[in-house]
PDB file of C-alpha atoms in Angstrom:
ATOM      1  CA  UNK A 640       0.000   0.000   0.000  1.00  0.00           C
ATOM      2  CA  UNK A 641       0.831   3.275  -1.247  1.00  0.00           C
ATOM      3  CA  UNK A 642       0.125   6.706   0.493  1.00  0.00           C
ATOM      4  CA  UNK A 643       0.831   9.953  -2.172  1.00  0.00           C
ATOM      5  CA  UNK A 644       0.358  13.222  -0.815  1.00  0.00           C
ATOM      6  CA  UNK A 645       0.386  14.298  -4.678  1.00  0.00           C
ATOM      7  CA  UNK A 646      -2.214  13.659  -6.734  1.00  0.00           C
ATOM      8  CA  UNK A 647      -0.804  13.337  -9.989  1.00  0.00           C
ATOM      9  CA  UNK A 648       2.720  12.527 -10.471  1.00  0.00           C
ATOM     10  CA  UNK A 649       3.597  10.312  -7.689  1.00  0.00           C
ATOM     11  CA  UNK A 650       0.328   8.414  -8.801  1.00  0.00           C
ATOM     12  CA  UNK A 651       1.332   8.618 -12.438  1.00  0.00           C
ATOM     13  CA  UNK A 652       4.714   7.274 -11.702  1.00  0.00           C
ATOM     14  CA  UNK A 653       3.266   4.571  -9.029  1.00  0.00           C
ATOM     15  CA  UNK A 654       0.973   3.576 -11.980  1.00  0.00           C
ATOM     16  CA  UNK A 655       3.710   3.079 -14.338  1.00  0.00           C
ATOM     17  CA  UNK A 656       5.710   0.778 -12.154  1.00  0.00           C
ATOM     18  CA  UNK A 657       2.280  -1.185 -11.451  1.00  0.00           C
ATOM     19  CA  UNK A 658       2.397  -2.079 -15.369  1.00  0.00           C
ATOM     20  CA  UNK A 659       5.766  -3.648 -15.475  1.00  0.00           C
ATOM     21  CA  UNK A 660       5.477  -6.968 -15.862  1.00  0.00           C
ATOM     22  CA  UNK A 661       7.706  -8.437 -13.332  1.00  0.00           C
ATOM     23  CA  UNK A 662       6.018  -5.869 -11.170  1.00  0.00           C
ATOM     24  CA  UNK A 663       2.313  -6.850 -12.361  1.00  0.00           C
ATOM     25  CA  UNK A 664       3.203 -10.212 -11.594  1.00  0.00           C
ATOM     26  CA  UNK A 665       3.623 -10.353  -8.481  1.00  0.00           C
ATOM     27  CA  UNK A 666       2.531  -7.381  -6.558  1.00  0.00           C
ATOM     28  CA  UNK A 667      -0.649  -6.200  -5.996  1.00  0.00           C
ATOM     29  CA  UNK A 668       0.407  -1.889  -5.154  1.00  0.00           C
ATOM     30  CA  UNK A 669      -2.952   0.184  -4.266  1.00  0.00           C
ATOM     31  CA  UNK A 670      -2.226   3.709  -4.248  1.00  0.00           C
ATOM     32  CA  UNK A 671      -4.273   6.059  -1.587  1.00  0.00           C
ATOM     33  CA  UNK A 672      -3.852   9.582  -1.995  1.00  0.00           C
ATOM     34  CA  UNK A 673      -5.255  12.059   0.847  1.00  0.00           C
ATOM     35  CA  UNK A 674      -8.440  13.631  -0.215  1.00  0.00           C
ATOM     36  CA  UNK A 675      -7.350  16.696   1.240  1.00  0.00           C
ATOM     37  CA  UNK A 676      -3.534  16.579   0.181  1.00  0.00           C
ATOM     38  CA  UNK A 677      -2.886  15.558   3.265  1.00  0.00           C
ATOM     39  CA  UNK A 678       0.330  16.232   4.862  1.00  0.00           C
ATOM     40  CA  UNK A 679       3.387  14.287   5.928  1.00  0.00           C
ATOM     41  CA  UNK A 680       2.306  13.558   9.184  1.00  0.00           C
ATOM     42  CA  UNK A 681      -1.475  12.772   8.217  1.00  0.00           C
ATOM     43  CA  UNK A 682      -0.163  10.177   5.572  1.00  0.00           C
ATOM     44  CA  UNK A 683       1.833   8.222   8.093  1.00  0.00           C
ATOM     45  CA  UNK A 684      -1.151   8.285  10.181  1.00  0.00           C
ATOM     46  CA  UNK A 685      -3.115   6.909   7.238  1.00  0.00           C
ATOM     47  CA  UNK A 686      -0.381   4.076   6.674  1.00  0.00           C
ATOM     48  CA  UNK A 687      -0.530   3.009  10.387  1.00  0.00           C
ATOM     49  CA  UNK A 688      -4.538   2.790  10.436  1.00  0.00           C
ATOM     50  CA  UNK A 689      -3.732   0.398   7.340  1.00  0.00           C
ATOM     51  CA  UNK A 690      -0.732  -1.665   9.110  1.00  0.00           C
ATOM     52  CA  UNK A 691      -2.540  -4.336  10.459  1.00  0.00           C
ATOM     53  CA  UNK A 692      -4.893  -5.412   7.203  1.00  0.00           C
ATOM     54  CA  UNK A 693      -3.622  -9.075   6.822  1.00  0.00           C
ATOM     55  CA  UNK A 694      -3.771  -8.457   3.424  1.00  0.00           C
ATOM     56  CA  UNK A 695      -1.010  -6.126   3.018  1.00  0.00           C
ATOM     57  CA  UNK A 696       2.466  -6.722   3.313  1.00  0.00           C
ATOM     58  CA  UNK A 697       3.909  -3.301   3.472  1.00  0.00           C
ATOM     59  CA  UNK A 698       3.120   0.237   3.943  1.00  0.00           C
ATOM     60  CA  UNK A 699       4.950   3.141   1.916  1.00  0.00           C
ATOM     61  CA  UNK A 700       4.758   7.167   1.900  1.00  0.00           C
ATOM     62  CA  UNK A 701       6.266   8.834  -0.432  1.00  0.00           C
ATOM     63  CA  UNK A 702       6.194  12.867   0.368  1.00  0.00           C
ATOM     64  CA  UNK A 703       8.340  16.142   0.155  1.00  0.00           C
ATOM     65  CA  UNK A 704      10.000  18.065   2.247  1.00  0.00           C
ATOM     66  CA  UNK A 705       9.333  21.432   0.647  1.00  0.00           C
ATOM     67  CA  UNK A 706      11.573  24.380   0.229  1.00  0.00           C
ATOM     68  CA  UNK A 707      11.832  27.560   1.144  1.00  0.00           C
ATOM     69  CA  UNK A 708       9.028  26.099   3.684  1.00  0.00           C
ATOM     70  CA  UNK A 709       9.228  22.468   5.095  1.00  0.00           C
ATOM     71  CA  UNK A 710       5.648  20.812   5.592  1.00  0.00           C
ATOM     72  CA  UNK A 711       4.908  21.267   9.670  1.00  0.00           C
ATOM     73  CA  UNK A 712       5.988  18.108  11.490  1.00  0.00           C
ATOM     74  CA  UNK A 713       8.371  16.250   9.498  1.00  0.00           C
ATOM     75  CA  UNK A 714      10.623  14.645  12.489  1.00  0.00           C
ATOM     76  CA  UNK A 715       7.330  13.648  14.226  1.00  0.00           C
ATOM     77  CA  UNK A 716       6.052  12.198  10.942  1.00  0.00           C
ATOM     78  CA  UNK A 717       9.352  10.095  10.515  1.00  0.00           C
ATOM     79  CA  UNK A 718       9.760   9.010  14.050  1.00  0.00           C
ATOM     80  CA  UNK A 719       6.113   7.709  13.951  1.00  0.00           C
ATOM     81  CA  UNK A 720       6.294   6.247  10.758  1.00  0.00           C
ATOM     82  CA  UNK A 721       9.585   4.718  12.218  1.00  0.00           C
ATOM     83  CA  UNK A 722       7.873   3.278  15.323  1.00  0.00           C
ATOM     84  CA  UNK A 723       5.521   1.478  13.419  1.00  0.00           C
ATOM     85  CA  UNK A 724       7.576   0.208  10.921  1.00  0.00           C
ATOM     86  CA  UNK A 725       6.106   2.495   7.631  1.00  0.00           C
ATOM     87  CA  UNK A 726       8.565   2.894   5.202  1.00  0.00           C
ATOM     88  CA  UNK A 727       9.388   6.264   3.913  1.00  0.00           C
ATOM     89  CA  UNK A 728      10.362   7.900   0.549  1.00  0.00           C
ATOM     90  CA  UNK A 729      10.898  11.821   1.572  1.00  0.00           C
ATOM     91  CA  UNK A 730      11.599  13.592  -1.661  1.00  0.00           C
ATOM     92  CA  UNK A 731      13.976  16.763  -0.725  1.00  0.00           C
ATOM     93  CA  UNK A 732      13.164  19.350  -1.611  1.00  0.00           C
ATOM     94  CA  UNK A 733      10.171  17.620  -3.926  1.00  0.00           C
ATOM     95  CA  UNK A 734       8.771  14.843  -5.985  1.00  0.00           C
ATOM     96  CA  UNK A 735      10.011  16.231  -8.549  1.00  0.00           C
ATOM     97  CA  UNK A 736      13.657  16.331  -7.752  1.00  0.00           C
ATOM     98  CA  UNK A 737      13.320  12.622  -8.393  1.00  0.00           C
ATOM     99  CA  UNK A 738      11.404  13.259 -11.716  1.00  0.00           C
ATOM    100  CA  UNK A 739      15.257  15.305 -13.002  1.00  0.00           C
ATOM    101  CA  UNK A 740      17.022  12.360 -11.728  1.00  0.00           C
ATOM    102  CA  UNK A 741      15.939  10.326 -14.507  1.00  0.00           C
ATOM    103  CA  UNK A 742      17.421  13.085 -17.042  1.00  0.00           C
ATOM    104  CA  UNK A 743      20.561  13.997 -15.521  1.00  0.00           C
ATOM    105  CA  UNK A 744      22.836  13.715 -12.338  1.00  0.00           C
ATOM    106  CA  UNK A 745      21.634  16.887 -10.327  1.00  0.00           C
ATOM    107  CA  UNK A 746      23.146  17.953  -7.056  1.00  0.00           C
ATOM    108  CA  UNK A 747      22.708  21.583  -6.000  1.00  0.00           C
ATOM    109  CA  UNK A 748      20.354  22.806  -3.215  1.00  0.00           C
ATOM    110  CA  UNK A 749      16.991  24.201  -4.789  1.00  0.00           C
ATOM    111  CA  UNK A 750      13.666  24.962  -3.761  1.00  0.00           C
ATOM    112  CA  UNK A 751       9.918  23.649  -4.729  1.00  0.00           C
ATOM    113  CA  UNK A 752       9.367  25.900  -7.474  1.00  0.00           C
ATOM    114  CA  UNK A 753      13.087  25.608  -8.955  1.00  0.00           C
ATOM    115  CA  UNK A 754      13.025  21.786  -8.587  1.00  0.00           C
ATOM    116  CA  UNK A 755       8.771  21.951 -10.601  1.00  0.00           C
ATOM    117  CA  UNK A 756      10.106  24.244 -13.267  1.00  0.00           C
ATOM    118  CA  UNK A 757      13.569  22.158 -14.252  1.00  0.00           C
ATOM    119  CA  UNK A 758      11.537  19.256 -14.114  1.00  0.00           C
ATOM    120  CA  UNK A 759       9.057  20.488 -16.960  1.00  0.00           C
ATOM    121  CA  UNK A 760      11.556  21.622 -19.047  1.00  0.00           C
ATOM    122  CA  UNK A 761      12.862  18.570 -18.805  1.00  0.00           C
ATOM    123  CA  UNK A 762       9.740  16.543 -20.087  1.00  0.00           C
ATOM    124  CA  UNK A 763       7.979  19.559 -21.464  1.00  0.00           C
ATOM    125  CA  UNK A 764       4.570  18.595 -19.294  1.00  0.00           C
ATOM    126  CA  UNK A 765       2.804  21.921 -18.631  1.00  0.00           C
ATOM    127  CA  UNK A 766       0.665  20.482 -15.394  1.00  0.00           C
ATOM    128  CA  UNK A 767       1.607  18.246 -12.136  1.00  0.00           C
ATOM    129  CA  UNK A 768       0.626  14.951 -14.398  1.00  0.00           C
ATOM    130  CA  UNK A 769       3.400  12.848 -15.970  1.00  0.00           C
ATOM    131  CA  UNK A 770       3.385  10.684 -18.912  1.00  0.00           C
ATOM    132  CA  UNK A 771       5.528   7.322 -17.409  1.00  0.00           C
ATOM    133  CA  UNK A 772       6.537   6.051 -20.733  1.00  0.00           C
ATOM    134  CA  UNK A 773       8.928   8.627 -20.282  1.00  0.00           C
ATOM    135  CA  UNK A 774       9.967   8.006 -17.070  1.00  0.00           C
ATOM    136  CA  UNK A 775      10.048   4.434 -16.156  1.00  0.00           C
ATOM    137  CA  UNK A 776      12.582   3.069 -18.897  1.00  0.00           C
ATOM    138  CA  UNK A 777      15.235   5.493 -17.202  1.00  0.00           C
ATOM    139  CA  UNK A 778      14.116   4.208 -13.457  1.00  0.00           C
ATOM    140  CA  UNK A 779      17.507   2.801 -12.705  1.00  0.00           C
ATOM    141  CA  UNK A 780      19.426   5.581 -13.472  1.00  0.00           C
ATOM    142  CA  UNK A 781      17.933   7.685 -11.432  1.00  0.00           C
ATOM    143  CA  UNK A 782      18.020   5.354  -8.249  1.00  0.00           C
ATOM    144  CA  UNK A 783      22.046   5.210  -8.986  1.00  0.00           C
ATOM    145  CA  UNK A 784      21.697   9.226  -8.848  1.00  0.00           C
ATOM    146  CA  UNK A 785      19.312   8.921  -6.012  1.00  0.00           C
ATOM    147  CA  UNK A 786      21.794   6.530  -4.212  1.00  0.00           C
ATOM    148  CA  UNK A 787      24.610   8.962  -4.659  1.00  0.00           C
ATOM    149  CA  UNK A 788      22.961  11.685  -3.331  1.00  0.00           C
ATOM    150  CA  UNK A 789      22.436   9.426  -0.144  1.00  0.00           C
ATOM    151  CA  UNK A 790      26.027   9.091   0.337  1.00  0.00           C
ATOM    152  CA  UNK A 791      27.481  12.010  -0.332  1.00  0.00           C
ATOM    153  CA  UNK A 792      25.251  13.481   2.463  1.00  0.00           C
ATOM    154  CA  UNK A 793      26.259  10.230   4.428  1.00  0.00           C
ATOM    155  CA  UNK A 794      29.676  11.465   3.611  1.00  0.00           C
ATOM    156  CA  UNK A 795      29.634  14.870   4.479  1.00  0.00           C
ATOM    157  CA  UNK A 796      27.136  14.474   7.778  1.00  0.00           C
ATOM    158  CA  UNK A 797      24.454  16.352   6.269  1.00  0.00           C
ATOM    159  CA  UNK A 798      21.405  15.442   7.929  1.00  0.00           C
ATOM    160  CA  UNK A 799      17.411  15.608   7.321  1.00  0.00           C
ATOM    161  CA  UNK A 800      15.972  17.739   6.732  1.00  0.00           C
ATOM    162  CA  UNK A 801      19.375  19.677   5.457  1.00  0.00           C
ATOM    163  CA  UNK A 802      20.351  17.133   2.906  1.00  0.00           C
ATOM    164  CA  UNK A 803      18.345  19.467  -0.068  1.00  0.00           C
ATOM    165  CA  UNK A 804      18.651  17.346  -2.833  1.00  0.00           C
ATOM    166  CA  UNK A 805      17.794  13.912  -1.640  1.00  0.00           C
ATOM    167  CA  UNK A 806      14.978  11.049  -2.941  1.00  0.00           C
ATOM    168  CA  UNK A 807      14.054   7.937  -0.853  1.00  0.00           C
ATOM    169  CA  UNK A 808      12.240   7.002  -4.209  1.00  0.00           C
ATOM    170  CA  UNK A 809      15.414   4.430  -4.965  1.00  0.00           C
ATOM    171  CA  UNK A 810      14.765   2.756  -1.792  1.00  0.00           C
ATOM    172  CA  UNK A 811      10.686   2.319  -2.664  1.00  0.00           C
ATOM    173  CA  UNK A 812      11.605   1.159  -6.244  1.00  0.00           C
ATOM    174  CA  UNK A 813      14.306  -1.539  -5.096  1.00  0.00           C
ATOM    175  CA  UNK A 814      11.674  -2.375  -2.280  1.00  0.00           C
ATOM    176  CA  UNK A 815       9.227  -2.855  -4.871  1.00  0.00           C
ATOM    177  CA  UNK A 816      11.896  -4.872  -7.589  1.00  0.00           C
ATOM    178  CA  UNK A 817      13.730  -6.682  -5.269  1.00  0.00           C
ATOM    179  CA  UNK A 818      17.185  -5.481  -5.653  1.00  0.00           C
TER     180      UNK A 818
END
């Protein structure tokens, strides 16, 4: 189970991964998505009322941090979600960081709205929705990027919410393809 606090691309992309077939095969991934766009905090709440279905194996949220503004409550989403054994894909500053990862290596701090517009002009979408064709062939590549992000904060003991650019979206997808 899947908890978005977008309601487009982090579905879109979701979606796309659903349709691979080694993916199709053998997982069954329902996305929820917040009817109010929830925040961080909310979604990890949402994910722990879900925790004990028997009939799902694992709970995911995949959220942003946001820049120049972080959403309220981050650390007491994480520990929570940590507590109760949610997995988390924070996105740093956005979603959308780990939409440029799958066009090019990309480590400089930015903010929301820098991180949205490279993004577009990346793919040339004009709204939040994606197209995954585009992105899903190149899903590797960006979880190598992705990865070495990860330790180059490791490296240089940068720390959440500080490590601006970051995606946990590597550790979802090899959750999710077994690697």
């Amino acid at each position: 189970m899947v908890f978005c606090e977008g309601k487009n691309s982090e579905p879109d992309y979701v979606n796309g991964l659903k349709k691979l077939p080694h993916i199709a095969e053998n997982t069954a991934l329902t996305v929820r998505i917040h009817p109010e766009q929830g925040v961080p905090l909310t979604l990890v709440r949402n994910a722990i009322d879900y925790k004990n279905d028997p009939e799902i194996d694992e709970c995911w949220c995949l959220f942003d941090v946001e820049w120049p503004k972080n959403h309220p409550n981050l650390t007491q989403a994480i520990n929570l979600a940590r507590s109760k054994e949610i997995n988390l894909a924070i996105s740093n500053p956005c979603f959308e960081l780990w939409l440029i990862l799958h066009h090019q290596n990309y480590g400089a701090f930015m903010d929301t709205d820098s991180a949205e517009r490279r993004s577009r002009s990346l793919d040339g979408r004009s709204g939040k929705s994606i197209d995954p064709a585009i992105y899903i062939p190149l899903r590797k590549k960006a979880a190598q990027y992705a990865k070495l992000l990860n330790a180059r904060h490791d490296q240089n003991g940068t720390s959440f919410p500080h490590d601006n650019p970051s995606s946990g979206m590597y550790k979802f997808l090899w959750d999710l393809e077994g690697e």
